[in-house]
Amino acid sequence: MMFRQSAGMTSAPDARILLSLAAIIGVVVFVIDALTPLDIAIAVLYVVVVLLVASTGSRQAAIATAATCVALTLLAFAMSHDENYSGGSIARCIVSLLAIGTTSFLALRNQANTSRLQEQIQLLNLTHDAIVAYDMNDRITFWNQGAEALYGWSAQQAIGQRIHELTRTSSAIPLDELRDEVVRKGRWEGELQRVRSDGSTVVVSSRFALWRDDKGRPCAVLATNNDITERKRMEAELQRQQEELRATIDAIPGMVWSSSRDGELSYINRRWNELGITLGENGGGVWTSIVHPDDWPAMQAAWRGAIATGKPFENVSRIRHSNGTYRWMHIGAEPLRDADGRILRWYGVNTDIEERKQAEQALERSEAFLSDAQRLSRTGSIGTRLPAGDMWWSDEVYRIFEYAPDYTPGMELIVARTHPDDLELVRQAWDRELAGAPYVDVEHRLLMPDGRVKHVHYVAHLAAPQSAAIEYVGALMDVTERQVAQEALDRSTAELAHVTRVTMLGELAASIAHEVTQPLAAIVTAGDAASRWLNRAKPDLAEVGQSIGQMVRDAKRASDVIRQIRAMAQKRDPSQAVLDVNGIVRESIELVRRELDAARVELEARYVEPPPLVCGDRVQLQQVVINLVMNGVQAMSGVTGRARRMRVGTRRFDEHYGQVFVEDSGTGISEENVGRLFNAFFTTKPDGMGMGLSICRSIVEAHGGRIWAESQQGQGATVQFVLPVDKGYCDEQR
Ligand code: ADP
């Protein structure tokens, strides 16, 4: 028997037609049976009536019809035979009754079978799966509601069609092979792609089962199909997402990896190609092969520790690349845990930090350089942020102030070390910083707890402001040694200046003697005159008074000269006073006038008015002027054939400096010598010491000034110096 889908229960119109037909046949059979004397078992035809009624599916109707047919057969028998019952007619009646009974029995059984089948088909319809049966010619014999829903064709439309043509089946393997496999193995399962009635494509998961007849011949295939289009789409989406994730992981500028909970590498991204590593069987041996042998023990210990404790892993090691070079890498990993907190696996990333490492090393090196340089030069750095007063000190600053490095830097620490006499200077500098001065420069002393005194020089400038706060970047120099050396130098300069002055006085002895003897002679002369006026018979007191006045003036002049000579000869420290430059030049010329006269020098003196006032030591500055004048006189001593002219005077150099110049018409200075004139021991004179101009430079520079020479050889020379005009600080310094 073949599984073939029936139309189910007969529909109502069909049933009516069948019943009518059955009634007509029944009536015709009865009429012929009862009324015609035919010697045939016409009543057998009642089976047609029974079959027709049974085919409507109604059990009661079939039973009733069978009973009616039996009754009609018996009635017709009675009607047609009166009392004469022949043996033949009885036999015909019995045959008819047997036929009706057997047929009714079979029809009822068939009806029961059909309804059972119908129920089973209804059950098959209940499933969501699409169930299709087709014969060995692929013709559809069964098409459940699931198939209708899945493919869109009704059972009526589908039954009788060729399944693969109707649904345009396509599969990974050719359909012929598929059929062969079903026949060979009796079943097949796999994915098929089909087209629905509306033209859309559907992917189904199909299971085929072969149905064989009693003789074992294949006769039909039962196929159950599930729509897996959505699942396939999800799978494709998942696949796409996985590929995207993989591409993303590959694009990460780091080496991504995962490992089992016990640390064996199980996944590495494409970046690992740079190391020439592809993950083979032995995931555990990868690290040992790429980590620098010197770094491996520490890394191994850290990794083991992380695996044991489950804490995130972090390590910095050198990793070998495929070209054989090692690069510093940061290796970090985090564990992935399940709901119970058990570690499932580790996920890690290796990041190349070679550049950062090199930069760090370079920074460490330059910090070491800087720190060494600071120590050697005794210069520390101070960063100050105002108005809060936050400070940053370099190590050298701590050393200069002699504080332990754990002190928090601040102004109060500086004040605590500042020499009490210099506190005001430091406060002023601090106030200038608070006021935002672009540049601060202060030199002051420190008084250490053990009584030592240090000299420091602090300079700072306003850094480009990055925030609203004022920031100073400054340098603090320990200038104690320089200061001590400077003081020693100043002392020796002063001593040298004294020696040269005394030498100079020796050279000027004639002039000085003249300067002194001349007023003394005048005094004697005036004394003589006075006594003559007195000794007259009638003394002329007015004349006497005049002579005495003259004597007093001359005595004063002599005493002035002597005072100056004494000052020159005296050995003492330089002093500071506000001085009139014109006065200094005048007095100096007085002292050497005799020399000028003796050398027949025509002197022209020019003084600027008002006289520039400078702050300094009178004797030292006179020494400079005398030195320059004497050099000029000496330079002109060999000149013959032209006037020996000297111009000495003062000028205003600019608003900050006053100038003194000594111009002669002597031999001049060669271009070569102009540069070394002021060097110690440079002299062109046979009996010269070469110290004069060198001392002049020390004195002028100690006064904050500058000295230089200009000359055209053969035309004479001009030696000049400038001194800063006193701005009122002189008194403070004294
Ligand atoms: P000294 O007079 O003992 O040589 P100085 O230092 O005073 O030492 O002078 C150094 C040298 O400078 C002199 O030997 C001389 O050659 C040169 N010199 C100085 N002043 C003049 C000048 N006015 N004209 C030419 N040469 C000069």
Coordinates of C-alpha atoms in Angstrom, one line a residue, residues 6 132 149 154 336 425 504 544 578 661 697:
S6 CA -6.9 11.4 0.4
V132 CA 6.4 15.9 2.4
A149 CA 3.2 27.2 5.5
S154 CA -1.5 24.3 -0.7
L336 CA 38.6 35.6 32.5
L425 CA 67.9 91.7 49.8
M504 CA 104.5 106.3 40.4
V544 CA 101.3 142.7 56.1
V578 CA 80.3 110.1 45.6
F661 CA 89.6 110.7 28.0
R697 CA 91.6 98.2 34.0

